[in-house]
mmCIF file of C-alpha atoms in Angstrom:
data_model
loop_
_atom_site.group_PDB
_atom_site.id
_atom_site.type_symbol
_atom_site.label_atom_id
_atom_site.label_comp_id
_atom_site.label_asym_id
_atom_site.label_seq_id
_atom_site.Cartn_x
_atom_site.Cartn_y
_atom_site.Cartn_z
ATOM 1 C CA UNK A 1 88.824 136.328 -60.760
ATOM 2 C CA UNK A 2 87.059 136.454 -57.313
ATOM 3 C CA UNK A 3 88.447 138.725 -55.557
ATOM 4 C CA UNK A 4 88.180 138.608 -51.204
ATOM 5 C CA UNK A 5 88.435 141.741 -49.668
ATOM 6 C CA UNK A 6 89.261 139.463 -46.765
ATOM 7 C CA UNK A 7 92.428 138.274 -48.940
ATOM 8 C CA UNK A 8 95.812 141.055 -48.698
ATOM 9 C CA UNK A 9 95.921 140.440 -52.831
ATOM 10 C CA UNK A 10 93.525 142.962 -53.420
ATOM 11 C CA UNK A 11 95.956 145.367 -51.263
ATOM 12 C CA UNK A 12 98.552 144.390 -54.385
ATOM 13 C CA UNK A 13 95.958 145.677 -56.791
ATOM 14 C CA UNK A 14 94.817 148.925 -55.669
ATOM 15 C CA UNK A 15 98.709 149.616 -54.406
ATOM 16 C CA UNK A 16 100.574 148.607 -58.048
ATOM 17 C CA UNK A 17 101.844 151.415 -59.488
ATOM 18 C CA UNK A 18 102.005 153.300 -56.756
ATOM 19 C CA UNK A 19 104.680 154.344 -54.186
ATOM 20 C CA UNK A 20 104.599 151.595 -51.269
ATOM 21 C CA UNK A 21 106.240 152.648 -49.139
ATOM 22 C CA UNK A 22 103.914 155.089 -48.469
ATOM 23 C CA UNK A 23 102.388 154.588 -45.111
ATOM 24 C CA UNK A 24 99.123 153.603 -46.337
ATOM 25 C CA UNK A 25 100.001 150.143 -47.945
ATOM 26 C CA UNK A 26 101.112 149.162 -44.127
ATOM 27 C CA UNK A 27 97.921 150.050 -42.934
ATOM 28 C CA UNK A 28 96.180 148.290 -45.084
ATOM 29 C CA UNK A 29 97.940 145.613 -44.890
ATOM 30 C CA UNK A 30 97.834 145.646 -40.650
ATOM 31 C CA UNK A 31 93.844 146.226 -41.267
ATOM 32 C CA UNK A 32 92.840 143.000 -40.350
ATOM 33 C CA UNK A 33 95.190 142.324 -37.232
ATOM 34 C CA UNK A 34 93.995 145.918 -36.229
ATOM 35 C CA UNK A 35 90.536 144.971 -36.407
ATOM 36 C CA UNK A 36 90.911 141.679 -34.078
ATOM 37 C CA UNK A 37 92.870 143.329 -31.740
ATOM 38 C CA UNK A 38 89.731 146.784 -31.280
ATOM 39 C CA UNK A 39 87.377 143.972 -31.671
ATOM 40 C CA UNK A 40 88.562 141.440 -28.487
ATOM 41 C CA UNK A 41 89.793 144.696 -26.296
ATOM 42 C CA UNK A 42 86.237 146.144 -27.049
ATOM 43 C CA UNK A 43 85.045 143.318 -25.684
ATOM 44 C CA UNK A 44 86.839 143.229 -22.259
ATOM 45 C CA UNK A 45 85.671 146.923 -21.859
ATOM 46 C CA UNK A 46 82.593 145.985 -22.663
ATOM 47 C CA UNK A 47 82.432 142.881 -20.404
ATOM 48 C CA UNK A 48 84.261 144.814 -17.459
ATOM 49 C CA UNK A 49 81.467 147.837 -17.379
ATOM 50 C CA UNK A 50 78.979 144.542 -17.410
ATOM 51 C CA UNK A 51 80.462 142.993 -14.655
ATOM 52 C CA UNK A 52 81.371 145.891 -12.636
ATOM 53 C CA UNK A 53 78.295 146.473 -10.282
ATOM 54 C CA UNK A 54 78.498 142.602 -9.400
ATOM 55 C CA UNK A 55 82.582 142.436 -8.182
ATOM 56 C CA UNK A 56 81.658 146.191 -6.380
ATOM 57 C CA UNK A 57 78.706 144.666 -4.477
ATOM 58 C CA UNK A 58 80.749 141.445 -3.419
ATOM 59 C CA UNK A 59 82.999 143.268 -1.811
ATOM 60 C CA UNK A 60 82.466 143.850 1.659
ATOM 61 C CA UNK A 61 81.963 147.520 2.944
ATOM 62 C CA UNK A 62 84.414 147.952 5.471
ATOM 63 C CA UNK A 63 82.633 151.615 6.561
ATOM 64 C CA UNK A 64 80.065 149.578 8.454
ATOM 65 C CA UNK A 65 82.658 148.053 10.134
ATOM 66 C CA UNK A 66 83.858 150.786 11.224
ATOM 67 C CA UNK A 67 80.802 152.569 12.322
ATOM 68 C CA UNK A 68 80.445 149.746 14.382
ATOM 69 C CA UNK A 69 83.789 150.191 16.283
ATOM 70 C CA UNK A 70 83.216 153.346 16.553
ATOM 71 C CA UNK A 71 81.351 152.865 19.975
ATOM 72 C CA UNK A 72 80.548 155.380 22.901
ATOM 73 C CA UNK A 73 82.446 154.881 25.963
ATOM 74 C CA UNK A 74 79.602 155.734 29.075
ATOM 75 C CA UNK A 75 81.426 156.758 32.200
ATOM 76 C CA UNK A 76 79.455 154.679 35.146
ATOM 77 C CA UNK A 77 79.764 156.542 38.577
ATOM 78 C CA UNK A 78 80.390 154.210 41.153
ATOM 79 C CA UNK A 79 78.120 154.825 44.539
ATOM 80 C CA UNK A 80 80.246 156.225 47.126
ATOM 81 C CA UNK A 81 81.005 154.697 50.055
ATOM 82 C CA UNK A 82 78.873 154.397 52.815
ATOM 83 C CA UNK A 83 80.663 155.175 55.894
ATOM 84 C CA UNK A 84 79.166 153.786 59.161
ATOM 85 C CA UNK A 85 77.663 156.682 61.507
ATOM 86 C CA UNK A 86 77.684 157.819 64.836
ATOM 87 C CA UNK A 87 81.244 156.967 65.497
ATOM 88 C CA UNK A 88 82.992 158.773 67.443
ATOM 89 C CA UNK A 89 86.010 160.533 66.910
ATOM 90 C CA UNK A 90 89.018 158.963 67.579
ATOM 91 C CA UNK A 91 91.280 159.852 70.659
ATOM 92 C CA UNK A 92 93.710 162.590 70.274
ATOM 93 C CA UNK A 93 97.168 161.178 70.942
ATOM 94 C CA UNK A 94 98.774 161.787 74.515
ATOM 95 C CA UNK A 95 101.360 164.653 74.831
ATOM 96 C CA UNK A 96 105.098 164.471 75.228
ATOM 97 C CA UNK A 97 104.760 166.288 78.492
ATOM 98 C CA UNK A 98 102.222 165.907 81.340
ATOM 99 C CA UNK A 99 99.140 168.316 81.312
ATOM 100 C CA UNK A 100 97.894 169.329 84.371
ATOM 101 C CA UNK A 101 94.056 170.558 84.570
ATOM 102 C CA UNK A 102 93.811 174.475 85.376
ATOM 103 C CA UNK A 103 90.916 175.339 87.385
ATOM 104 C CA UNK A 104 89.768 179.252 87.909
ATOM 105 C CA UNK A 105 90.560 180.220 90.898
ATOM 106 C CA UNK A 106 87.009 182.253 92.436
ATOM 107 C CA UNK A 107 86.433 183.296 95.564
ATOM 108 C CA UNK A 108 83.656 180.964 97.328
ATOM 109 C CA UNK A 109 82.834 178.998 100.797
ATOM 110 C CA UNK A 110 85.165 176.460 102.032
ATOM 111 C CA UNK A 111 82.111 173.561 101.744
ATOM 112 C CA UNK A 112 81.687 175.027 98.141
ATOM 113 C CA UNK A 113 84.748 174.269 97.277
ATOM 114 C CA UNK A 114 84.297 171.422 94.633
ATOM 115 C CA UNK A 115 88.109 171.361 93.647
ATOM 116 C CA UNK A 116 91.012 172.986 94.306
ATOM 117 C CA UNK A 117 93.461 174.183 91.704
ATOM 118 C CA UNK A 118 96.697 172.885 91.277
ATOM 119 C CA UNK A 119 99.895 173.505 93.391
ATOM 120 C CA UNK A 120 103.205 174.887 92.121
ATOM 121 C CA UNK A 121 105.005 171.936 92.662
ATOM 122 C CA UNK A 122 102.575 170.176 90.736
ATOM 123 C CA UNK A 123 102.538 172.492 87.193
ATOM 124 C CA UNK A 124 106.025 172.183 87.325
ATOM 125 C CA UNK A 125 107.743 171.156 83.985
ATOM 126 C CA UNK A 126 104.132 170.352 82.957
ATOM 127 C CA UNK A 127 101.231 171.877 80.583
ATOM 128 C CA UNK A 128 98.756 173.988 81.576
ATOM 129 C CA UNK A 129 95.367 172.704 79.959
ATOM 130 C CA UNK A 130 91.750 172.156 80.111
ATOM 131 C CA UNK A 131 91.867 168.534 82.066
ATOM 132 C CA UNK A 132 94.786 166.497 83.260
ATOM 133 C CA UNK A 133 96.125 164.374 81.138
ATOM 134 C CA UNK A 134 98.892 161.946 81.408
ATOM 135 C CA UNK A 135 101.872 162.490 78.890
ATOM 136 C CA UNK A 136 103.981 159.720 77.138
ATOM 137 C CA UNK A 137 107.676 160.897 76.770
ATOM 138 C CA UNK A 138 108.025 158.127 73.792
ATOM 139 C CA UNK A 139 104.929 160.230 72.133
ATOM 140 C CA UNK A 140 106.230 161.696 68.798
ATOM 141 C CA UNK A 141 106.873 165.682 69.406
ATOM 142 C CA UNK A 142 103.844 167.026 66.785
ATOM 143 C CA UNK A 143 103.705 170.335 65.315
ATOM 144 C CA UNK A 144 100.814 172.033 64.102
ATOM 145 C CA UNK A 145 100.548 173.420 60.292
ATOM 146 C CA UNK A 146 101.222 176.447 59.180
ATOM 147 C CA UNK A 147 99.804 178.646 56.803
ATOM 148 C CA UNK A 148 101.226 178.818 53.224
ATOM 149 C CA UNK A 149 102.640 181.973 51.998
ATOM 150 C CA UNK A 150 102.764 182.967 48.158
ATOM 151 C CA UNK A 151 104.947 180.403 46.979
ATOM 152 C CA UNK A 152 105.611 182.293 43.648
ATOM 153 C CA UNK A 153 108.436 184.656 43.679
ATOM 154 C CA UNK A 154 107.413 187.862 41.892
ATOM 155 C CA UNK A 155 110.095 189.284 39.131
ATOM 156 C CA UNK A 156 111.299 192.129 38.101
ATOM 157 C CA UNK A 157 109.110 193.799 35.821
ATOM 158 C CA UNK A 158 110.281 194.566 32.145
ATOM 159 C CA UNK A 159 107.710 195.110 30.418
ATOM 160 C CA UNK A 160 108.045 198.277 27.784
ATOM 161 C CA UNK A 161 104.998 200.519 28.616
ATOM 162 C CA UNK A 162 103.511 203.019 26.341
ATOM 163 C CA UNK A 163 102.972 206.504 27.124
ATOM 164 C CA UNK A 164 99.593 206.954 26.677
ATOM 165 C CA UNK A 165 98.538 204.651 29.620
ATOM 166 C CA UNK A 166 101.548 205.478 31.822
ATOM 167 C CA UNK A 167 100.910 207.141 35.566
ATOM 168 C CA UNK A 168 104.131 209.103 34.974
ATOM 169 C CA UNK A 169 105.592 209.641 31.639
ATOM 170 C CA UNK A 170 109.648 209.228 31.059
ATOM 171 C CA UNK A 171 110.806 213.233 31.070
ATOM 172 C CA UNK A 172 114.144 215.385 30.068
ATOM 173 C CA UNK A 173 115.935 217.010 32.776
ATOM 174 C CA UNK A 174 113.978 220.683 32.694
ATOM 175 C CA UNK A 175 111.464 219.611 30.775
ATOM 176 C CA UNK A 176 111.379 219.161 26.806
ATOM 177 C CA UNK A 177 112.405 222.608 25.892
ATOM 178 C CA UNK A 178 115.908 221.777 27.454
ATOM 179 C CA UNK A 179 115.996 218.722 25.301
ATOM 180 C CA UNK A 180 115.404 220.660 21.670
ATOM 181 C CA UNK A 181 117.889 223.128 23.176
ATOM 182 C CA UNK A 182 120.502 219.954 23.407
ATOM 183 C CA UNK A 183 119.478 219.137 19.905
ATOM 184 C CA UNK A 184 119.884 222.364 18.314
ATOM 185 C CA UNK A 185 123.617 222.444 20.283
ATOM 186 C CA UNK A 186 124.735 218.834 18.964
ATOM 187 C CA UNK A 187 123.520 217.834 15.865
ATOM 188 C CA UNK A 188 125.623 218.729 12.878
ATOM 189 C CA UNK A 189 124.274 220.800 10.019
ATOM 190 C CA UNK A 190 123.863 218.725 6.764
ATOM 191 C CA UNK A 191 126.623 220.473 4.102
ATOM 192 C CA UNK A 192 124.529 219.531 1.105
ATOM 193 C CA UNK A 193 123.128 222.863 -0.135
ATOM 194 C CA UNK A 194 120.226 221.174 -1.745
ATOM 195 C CA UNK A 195 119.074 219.904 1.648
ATOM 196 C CA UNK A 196 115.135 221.455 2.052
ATOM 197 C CA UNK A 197 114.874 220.860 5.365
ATOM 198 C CA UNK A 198 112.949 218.173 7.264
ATOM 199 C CA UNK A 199 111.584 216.382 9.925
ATOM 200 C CA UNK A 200 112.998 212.729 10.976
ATOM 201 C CA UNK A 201 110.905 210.489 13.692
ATOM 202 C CA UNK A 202 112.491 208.895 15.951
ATOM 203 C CA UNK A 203 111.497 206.590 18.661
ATOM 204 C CA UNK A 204 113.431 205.065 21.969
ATOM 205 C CA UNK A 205 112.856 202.787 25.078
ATOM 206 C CA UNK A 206 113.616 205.403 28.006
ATOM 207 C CA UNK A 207 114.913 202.684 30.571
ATOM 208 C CA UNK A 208 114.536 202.601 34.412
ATOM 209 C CA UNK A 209 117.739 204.301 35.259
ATOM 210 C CA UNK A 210 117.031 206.805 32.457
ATOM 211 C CA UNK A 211 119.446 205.897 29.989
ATOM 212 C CA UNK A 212 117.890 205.597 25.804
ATOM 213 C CA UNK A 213 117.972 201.872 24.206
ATOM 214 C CA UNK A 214 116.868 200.437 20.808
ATOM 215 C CA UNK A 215 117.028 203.823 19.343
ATOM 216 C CA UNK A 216 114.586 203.315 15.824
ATOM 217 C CA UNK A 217 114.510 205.901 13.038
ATOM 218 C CA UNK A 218 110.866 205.758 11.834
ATOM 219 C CA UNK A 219 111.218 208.353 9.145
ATOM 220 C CA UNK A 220 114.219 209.534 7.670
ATOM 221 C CA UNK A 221 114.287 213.329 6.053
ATOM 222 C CA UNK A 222 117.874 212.116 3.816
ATOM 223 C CA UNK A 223 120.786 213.265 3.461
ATOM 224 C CA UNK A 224 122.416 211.730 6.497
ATOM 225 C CA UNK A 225 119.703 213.381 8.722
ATOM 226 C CA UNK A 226 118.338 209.904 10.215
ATOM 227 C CA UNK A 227 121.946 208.873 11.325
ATOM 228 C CA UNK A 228 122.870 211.848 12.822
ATOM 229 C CA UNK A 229 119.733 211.837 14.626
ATOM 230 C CA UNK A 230 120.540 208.735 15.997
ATOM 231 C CA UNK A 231 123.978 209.363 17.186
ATOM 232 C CA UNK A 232 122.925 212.484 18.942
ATOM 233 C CA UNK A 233 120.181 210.604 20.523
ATOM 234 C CA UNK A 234 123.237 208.160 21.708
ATOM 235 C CA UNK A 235 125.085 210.599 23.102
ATOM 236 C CA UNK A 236 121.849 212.279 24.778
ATOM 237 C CA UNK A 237 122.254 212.858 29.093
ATOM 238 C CA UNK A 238 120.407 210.429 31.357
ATOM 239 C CA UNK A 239 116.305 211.350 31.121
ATOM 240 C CA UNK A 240 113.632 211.046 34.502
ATOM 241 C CA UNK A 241 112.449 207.554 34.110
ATOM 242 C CA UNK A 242 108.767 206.885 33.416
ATOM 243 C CA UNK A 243 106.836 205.194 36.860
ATOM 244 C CA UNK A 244 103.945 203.096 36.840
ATOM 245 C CA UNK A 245 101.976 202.256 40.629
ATOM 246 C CA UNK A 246 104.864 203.872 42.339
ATOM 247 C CA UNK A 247 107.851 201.998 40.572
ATOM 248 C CA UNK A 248 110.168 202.527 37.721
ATOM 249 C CA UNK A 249 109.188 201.110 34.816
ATOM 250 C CA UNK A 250 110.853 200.890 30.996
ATOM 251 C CA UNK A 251 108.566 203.174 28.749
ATOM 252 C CA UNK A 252 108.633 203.659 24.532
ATOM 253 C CA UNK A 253 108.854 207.400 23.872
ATOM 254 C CA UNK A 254 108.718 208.536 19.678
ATOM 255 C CA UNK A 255 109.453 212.348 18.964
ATOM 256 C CA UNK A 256 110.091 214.197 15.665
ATOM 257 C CA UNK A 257 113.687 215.847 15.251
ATOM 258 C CA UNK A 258 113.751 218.672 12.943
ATOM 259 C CA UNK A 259 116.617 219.768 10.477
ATOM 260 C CA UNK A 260 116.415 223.158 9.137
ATOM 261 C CA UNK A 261 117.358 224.000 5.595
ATOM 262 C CA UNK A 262 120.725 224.471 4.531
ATOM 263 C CA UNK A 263 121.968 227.709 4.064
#
């Protein structure tokens, strides 16, 4: 018997016996179909890759096209316009009132006399000016421009200065000595006989009218120390505002506070 590999018999052959279910005996019998299918989807691959650089070069390149559009716009200046010269200005417009010419009075001959000044009667409920001029009472009334003043209104100023570039720094009434002395009087002494003893920073905006705002414990010793350094700082009298180019100005002031140890 010839046997054809080609043929699924041969499958039958090696596989009797033997446990078919096995996935093997479906692979071998799929084989060919398997085959086909690698063999024609090779292909396409293959023919794809092939044909590639031929449907990528006729499509069109749209970059150029876009270079293209992307031109430079060229401002063109325009001549300016020629004016005609040598005119002369134009006429002022007559005044409301009538404006009689004054003349100097000097003291000369009576055949120097080239002309006299006017009379009383004639200035009258007129303008005094430098030639007579006759007035329209339908001219409109015209009033000169005046200057323009700052037209910005300038604010308060609340800005928090520091102390370092201050003119006059913020102050305690009699000095900072009277202020530890007002410390030493208020604060309470922590009960906690463990307490070592400490230092707590502390730092405040001294306001224009003196009084302490946004009150800020930088460093706190424990044991209650940083909140009873703030509440004595709360209760704390009115301080000498800071000043800056003559005027009272708000000013950030940070001090240590310091707790003895408990006895």
């Amino acid at each position: 018997m010839k046997l054809d590999l080609f043929n699924k018999q041969w499958i039958d052959i090696v596989f009797e016996g033997r446990n078919k279910a096995y996935g093997a005996y479906e692979l071998r019998q799929e084989n060919s179909k398997t085959s086909v299918r690698a063999l024609i989807i090779g292909a396409l691959v293959f023919g794809l890759a092939v044909s590639a650089p031929l449907i990528i070069s006729l499509i069109p390149d749209m970059s150029k096209e876009e270079v293209n559009m992307d031109q430079k716009i060229v401002t063109v200046k325009l001549p300016p316009k020629e004016l005609p010269k040598d005119l002369p200005p134009p006429p002022p417009p007559p005044p409301k009132v009538d404006q009689v010419k004054f003349v100097k009075p000097v003291v000369a001959k009576t055949e120097e006399i080239v002309e006299e000044p006017p009379k009383i009667v004639e200035i009258k409920e007129k303008k005094i000016g430098a030639e007579t001029i006759k007035g329209d009472p339908d001219a409109p009334l015209s009033i000169e421009p005046v200057g323009k003043g700052p037209s910005e209104v300038v604010g308060e100023d609340n800005t928090i200065y520091n102390t370092a570039g201050i003119e006059v720094k913020p102050d305690f009434p009699g000095g900072m000595a009277k202020f530890y002395s007002y410390i030493q009087r208020t604060f309470q002494p922590v009960e906690d006989e463990n307490f070592p003893g400490g230092r707590v920073f502390v730092s405040f905006v001294v306001e224009k009218d003196g009084s302490l705002t946004d009150i800020k414990i930088i460093r706190d010793a424990g044991y209650g120390t940083g909140k009873e350094a703030e509440r004595v700082l709360r209760k704390c009298p009115k301080w000498v505002p800071g000043e800056q180019n003559g005027k009272k100005v708000r000013v950030l002031y940070s001090l240590p506070i310091v707790f003895p140890k408990s006895e």
